[in-house]
PDB file of C-alpha atoms in Angstrom:
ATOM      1  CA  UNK A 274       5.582   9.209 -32.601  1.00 42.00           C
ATOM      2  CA  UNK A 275       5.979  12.747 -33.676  1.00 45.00           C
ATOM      3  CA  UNK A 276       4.350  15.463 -31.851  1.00 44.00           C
ATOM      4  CA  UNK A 277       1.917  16.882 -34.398  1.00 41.00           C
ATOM      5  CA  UNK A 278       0.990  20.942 -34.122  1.00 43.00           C
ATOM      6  CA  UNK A 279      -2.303  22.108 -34.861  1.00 40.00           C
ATOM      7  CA  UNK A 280      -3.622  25.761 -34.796  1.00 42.00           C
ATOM      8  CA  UNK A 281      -7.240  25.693 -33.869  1.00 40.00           C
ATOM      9  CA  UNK A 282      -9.117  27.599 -31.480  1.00 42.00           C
ATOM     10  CA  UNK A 283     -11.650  24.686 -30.085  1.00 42.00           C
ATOM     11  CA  UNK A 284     -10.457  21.283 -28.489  1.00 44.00           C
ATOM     12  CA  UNK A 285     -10.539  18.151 -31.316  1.00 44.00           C
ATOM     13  CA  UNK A 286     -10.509  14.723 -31.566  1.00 45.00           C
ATOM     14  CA  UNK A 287      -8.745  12.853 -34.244  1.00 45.00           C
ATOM     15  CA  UNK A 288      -7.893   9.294 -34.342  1.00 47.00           C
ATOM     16  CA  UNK A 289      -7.105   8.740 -30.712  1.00 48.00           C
ATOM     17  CA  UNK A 290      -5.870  11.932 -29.964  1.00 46.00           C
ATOM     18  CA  UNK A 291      -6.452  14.871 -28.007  1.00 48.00           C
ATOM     19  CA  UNK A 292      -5.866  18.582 -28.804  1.00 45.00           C
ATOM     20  CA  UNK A 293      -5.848  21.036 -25.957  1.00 45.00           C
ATOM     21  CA  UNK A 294      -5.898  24.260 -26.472  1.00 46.00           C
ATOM     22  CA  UNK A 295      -3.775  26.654 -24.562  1.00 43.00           C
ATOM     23  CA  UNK A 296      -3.531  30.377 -23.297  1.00 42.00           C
ATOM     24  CA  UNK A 297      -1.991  31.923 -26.743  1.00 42.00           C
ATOM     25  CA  UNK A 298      -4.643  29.455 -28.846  1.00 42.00           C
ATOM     26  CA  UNK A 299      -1.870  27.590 -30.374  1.00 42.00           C
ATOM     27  CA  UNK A 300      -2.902  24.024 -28.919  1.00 45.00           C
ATOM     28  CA  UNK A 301      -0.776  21.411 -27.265  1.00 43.00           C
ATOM     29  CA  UNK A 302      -1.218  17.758 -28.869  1.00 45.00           C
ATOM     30  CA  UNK A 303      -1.239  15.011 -26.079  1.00 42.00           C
ATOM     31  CA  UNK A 304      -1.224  10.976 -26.937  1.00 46.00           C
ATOM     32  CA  UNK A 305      -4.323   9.397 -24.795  1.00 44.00           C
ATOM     33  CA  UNK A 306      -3.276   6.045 -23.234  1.00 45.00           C
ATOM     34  CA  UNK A 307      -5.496   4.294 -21.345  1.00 44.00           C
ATOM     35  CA  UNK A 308      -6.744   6.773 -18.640  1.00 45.00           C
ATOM     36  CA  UNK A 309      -3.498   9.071 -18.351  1.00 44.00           C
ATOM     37  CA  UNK A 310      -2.849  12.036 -20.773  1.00 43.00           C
ATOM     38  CA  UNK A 311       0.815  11.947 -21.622  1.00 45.00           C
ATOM     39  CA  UNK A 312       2.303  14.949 -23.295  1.00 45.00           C
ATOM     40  CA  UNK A 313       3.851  14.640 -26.901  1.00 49.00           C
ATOM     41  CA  UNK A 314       5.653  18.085 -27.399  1.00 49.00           C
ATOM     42  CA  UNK A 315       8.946  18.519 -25.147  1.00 53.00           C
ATOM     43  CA  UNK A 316       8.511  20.894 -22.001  1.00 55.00           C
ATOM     44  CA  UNK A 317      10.602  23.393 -20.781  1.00 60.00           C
ATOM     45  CA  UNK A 318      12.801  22.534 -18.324  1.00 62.00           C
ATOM     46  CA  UNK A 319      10.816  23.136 -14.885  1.00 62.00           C
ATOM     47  CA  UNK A 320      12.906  25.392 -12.444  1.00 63.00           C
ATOM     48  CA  UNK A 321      15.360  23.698  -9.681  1.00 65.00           C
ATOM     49  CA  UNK A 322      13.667  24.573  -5.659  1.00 65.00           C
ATOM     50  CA  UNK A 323      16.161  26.297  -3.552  1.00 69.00           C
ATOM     51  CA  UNK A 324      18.530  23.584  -1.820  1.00 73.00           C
ATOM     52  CA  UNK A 325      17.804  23.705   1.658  1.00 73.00           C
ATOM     53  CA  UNK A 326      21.138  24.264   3.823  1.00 72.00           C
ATOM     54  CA  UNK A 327      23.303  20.849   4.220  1.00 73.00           C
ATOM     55  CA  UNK A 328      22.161  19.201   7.803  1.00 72.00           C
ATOM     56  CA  UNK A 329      24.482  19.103  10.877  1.00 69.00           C
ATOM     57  CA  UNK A 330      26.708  16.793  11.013  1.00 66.00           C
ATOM     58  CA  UNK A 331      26.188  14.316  13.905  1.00 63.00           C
ATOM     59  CA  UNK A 332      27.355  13.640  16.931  1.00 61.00           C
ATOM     60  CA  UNK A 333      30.112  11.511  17.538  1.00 57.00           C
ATOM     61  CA  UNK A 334      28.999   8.156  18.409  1.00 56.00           C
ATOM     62  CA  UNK A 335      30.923   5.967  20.478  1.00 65.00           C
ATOM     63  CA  UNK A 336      31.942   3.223  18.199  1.00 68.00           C
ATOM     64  CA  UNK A 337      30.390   1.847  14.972  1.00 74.00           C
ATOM     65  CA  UNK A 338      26.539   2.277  13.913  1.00 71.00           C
ATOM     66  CA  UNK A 339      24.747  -0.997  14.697  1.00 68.00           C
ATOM     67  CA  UNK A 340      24.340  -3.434  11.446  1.00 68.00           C
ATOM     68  CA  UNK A 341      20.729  -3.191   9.747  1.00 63.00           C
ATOM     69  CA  UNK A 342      18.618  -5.885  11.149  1.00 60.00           C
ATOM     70  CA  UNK A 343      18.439  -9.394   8.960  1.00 65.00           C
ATOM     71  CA  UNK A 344      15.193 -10.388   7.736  1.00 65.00           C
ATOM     72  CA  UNK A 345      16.375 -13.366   5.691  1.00 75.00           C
ATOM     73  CA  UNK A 346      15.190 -15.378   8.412  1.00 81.00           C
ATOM     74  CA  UNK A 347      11.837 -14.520   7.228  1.00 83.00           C
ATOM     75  CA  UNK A 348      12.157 -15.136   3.466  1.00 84.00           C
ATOM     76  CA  UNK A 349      10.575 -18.142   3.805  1.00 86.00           C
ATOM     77  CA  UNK A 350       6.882 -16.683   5.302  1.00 90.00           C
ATOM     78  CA  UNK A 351       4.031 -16.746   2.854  1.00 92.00           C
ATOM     79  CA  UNK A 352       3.636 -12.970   1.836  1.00 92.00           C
ATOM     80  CA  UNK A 353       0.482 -11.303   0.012  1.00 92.00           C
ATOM     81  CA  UNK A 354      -0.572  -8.310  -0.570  1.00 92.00           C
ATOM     82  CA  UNK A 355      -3.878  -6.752  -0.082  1.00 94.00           C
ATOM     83  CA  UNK A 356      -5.521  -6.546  -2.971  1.00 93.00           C
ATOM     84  CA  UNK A 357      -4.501  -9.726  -3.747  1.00 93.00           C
ATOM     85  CA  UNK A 358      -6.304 -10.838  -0.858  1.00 93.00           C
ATOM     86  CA  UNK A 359      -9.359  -8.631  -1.841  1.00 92.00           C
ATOM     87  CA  UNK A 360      -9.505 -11.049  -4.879  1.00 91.00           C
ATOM     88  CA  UNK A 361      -9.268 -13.869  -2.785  1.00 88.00           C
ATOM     89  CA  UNK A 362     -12.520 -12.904  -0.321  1.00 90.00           C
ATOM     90  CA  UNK A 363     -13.698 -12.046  -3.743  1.00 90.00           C
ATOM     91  CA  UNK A 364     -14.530 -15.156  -5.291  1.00 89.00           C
ATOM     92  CA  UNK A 365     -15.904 -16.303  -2.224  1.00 87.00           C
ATOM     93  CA  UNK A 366     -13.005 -17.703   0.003  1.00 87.00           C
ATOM     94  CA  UNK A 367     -13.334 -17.596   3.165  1.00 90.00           C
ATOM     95  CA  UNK A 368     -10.918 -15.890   5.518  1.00 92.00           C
ATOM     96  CA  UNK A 369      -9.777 -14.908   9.037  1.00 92.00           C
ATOM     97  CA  UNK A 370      -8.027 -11.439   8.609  1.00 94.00           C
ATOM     98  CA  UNK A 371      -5.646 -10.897  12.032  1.00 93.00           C
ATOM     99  CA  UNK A 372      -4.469  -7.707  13.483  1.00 94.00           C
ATOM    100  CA  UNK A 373      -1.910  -8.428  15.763  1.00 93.00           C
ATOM    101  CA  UNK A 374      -1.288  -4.416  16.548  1.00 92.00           C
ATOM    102  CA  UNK A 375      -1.636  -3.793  20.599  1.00 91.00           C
ATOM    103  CA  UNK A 376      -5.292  -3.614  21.801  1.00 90.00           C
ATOM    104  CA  UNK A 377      -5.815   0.236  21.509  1.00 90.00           C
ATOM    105  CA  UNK A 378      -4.403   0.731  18.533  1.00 90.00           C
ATOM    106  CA  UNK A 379      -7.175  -1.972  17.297  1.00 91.00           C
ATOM    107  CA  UNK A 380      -9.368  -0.071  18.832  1.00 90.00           C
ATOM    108  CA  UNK A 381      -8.383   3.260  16.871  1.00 89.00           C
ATOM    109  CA  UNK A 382      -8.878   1.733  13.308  1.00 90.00           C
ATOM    110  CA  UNK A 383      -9.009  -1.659  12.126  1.00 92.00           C
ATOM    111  CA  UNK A 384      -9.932  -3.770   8.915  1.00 93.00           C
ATOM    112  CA  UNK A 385     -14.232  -4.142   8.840  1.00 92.00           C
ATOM    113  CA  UNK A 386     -14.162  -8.130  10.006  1.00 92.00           C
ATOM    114  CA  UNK A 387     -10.789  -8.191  11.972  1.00 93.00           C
ATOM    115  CA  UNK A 388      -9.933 -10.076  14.711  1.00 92.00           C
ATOM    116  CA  UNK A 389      -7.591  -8.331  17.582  1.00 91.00           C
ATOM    117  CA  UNK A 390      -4.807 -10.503  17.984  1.00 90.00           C
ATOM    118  CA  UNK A 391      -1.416  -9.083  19.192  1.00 89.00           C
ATOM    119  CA  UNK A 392       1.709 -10.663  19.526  1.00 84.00           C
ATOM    120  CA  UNK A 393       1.961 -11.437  22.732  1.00 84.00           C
ATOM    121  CA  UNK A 394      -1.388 -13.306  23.489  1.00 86.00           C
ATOM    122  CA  UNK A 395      -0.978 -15.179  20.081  1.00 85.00           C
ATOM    123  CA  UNK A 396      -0.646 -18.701  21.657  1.00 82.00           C
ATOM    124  CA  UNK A 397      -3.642 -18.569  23.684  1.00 83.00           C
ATOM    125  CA  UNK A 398      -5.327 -17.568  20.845  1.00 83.00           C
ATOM    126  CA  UNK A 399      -4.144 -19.706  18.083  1.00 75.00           C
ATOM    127  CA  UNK A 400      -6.560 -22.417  19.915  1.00 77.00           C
ATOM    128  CA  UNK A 401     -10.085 -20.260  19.482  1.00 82.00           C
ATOM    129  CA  UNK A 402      -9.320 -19.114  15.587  1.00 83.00           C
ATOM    130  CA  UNK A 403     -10.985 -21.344  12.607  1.00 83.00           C
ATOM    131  CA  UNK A 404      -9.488 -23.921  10.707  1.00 84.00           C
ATOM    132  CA  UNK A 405      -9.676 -21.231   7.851  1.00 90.00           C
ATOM    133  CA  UNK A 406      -6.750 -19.666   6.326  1.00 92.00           C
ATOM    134  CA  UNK A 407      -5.273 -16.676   8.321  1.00 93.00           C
ATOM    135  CA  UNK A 408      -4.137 -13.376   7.015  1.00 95.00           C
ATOM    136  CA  UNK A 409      -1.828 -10.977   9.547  1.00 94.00           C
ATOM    137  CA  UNK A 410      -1.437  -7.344   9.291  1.00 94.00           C
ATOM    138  CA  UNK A 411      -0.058  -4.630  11.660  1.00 92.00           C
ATOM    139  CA  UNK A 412       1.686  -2.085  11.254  1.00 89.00           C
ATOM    140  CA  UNK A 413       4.219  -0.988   8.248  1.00 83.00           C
ATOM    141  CA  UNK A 414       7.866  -2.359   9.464  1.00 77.00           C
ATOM    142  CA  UNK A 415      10.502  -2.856   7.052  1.00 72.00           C
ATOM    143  CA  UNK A 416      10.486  -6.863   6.725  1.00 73.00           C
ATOM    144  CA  UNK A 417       7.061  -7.184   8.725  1.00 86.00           C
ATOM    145  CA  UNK A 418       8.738  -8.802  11.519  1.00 88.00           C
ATOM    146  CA  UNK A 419       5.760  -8.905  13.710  1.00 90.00           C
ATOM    147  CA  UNK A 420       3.935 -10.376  11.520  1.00 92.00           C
ATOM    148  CA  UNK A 421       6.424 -13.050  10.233  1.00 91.00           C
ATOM    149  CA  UNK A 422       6.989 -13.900  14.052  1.00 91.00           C
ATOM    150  CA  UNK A 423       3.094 -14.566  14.146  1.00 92.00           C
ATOM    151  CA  UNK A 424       2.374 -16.242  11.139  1.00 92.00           C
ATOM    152  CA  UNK A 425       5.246 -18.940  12.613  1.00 92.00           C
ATOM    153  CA  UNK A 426       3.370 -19.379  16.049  1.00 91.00           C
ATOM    154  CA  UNK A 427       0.161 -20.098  14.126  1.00 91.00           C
ATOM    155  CA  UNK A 428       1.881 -22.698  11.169  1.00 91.00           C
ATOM    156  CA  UNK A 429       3.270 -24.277  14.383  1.00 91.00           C
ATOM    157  CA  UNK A 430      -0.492 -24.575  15.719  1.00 89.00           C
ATOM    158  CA  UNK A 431      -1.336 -26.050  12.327  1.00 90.00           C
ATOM    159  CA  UNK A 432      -2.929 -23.099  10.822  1.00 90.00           C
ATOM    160  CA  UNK A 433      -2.333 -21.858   7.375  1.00 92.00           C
ATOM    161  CA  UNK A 434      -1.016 -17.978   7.482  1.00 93.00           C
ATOM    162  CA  UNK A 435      -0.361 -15.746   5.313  1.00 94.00           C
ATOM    163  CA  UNK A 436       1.281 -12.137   6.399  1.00 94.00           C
ATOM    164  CA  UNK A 437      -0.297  -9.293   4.091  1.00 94.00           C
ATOM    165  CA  UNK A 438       2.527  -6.831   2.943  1.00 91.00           C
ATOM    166  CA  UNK A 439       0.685  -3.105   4.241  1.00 90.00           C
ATOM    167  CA  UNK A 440      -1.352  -1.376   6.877  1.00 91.00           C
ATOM    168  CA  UNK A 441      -4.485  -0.420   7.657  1.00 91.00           C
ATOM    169  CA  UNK A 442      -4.307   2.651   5.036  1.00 90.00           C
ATOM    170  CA  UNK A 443      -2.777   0.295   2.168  1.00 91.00           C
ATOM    171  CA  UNK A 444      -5.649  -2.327   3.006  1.00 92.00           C
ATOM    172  CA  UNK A 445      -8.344   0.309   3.172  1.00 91.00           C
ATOM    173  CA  UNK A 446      -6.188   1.741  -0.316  1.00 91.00           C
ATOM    174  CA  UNK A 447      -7.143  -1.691  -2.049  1.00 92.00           C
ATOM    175  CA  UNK A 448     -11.091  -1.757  -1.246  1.00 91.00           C
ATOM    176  CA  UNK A 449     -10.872  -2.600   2.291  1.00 92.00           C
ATOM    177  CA  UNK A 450     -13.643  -1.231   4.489  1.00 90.00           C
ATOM    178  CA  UNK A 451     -12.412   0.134   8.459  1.00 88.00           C
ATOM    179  CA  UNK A 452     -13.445   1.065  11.407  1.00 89.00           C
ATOM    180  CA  UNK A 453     -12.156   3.715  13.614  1.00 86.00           C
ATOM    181  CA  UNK A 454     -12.936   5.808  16.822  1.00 81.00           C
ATOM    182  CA  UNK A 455     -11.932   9.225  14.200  1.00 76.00           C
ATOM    183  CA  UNK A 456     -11.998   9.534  10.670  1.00 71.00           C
ATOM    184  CA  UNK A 457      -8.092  10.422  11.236  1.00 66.00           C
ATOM    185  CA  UNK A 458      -6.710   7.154   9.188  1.00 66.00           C
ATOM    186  CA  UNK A 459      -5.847   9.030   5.986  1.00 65.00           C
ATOM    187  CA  UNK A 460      -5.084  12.524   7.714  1.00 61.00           C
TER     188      UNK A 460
END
C-alpha cells in the first residue's frame, strides 16, 4: 500500500484510515489494523545509543565450562500455558492449581485458589489432593525442572498433571487473580 499525503489542518477519517496531524500541519497517514496504529510513511533512521565499554574479560577458569543442563528428559511432560488453562477453568472444568515453590515464598504471593505444595513434601501429599486434574507452577526455570520432577511423582500416584509454562506474574498476566503479603509482584 502506498503511503498517501494529505495537507489538512484537522485529524480525518477516510475509508479505514487515520490522518494525524503533526507539529508543521503537514499530517502523517497511518494504516489502522486491528487495535495497533502502524505507520505508512518511512521514518528517519532513529539515532544509535552510545556502546557501553566492552566487559572484562573473565577469569581463567580451571578447565572447561560445565555443559548446559539436558531437559530432553522432560519432553515428554504435559505442558500448558496459562491462559490456556484460564480457558479451561473457564468453561467450567474443574481444577487443582499446585505451587510447589518453598513455603514462604507461597506465602509472599500465590495464584487466588492454590494449594502449597513444594517439592520435597510432594509424596505425602499426592495422597490428600483430588482425583481432579492437577496444574504445577513455580517459579520461571529454563525447562521447568521442578515442575516436570513433580508432575512425574503425581502421574506415578495416578493423578493427571499438567506443568503450566510461567510464574506467578505470567499467570496473574493471563487473568489470574493473587494473593500476596505486598503488592510487590509486578514491581
Amino acid at each position: 500500500m502506498q503511503a498517501l499525503r494529505l495537507v489538512c489542518k484537522a485529524p480525518q477519517r477516510m475509508a479505514g484510515l487515520r490522518v494525524l496531524p503533526t507539529l508543521r500541519y503537514t499530517p502523517v497517514v497511518v494504516r489502522m489494523t486491528s487495535r495497533r496504529m502502524y505507520s505508512t510513511t518511512p521514518q528517519p533512521p532513529a539515532a544509535k545509543p552510545a556502546t557501553p565499554p566492552p566487559p572484562p574479560p573473565p577469569a581463567a577458569a580451571s578447565g572447561p565450562p560445565p555443559p548446559p543442563p539436558d531437559f530432553s528428559k522432560y519432553n515428554h511432560v504435559p505442558k500448558t500455558t496459562p491462559e490456556e488453562l484460564l480457558s479451561f477453568m473457564i468453561i467450567g472444568q474443574n481444577v487443582t492449581i499446585l505451587d510447589i515453590r518453598p513455603e514462604e515464598e507461597f506465602n509472599s504471593a500465590h495464584v487466588t485458589g492454590a494449594v502449597s505444595g513444594p517439592l520435597a513434601s510432594l509424596e505425602s501429599l499426592g495422597t490428600k489432593l483430588q482425583r481432579q486434574p492437577i496444574f504445577i507452577y513455580g517459579t520461571k526455570q529454563r525447562g521447568y525442572e521442578p515442575q516436570c520432577q513433580a508432575q512425574i511423582v503425581l502421574a506415578k500416584q495416578g493423578h493427571k498433571a499438567c506443568v503450566i509454562e510461567g510464574d506467578v506474574k505470567d499467570m496473574v498476566k493471563a487473568g489470574f487473580f493473587y494473593e500476596a503479603e505486598k503488592d510487590t509482584i509486578f514491581s
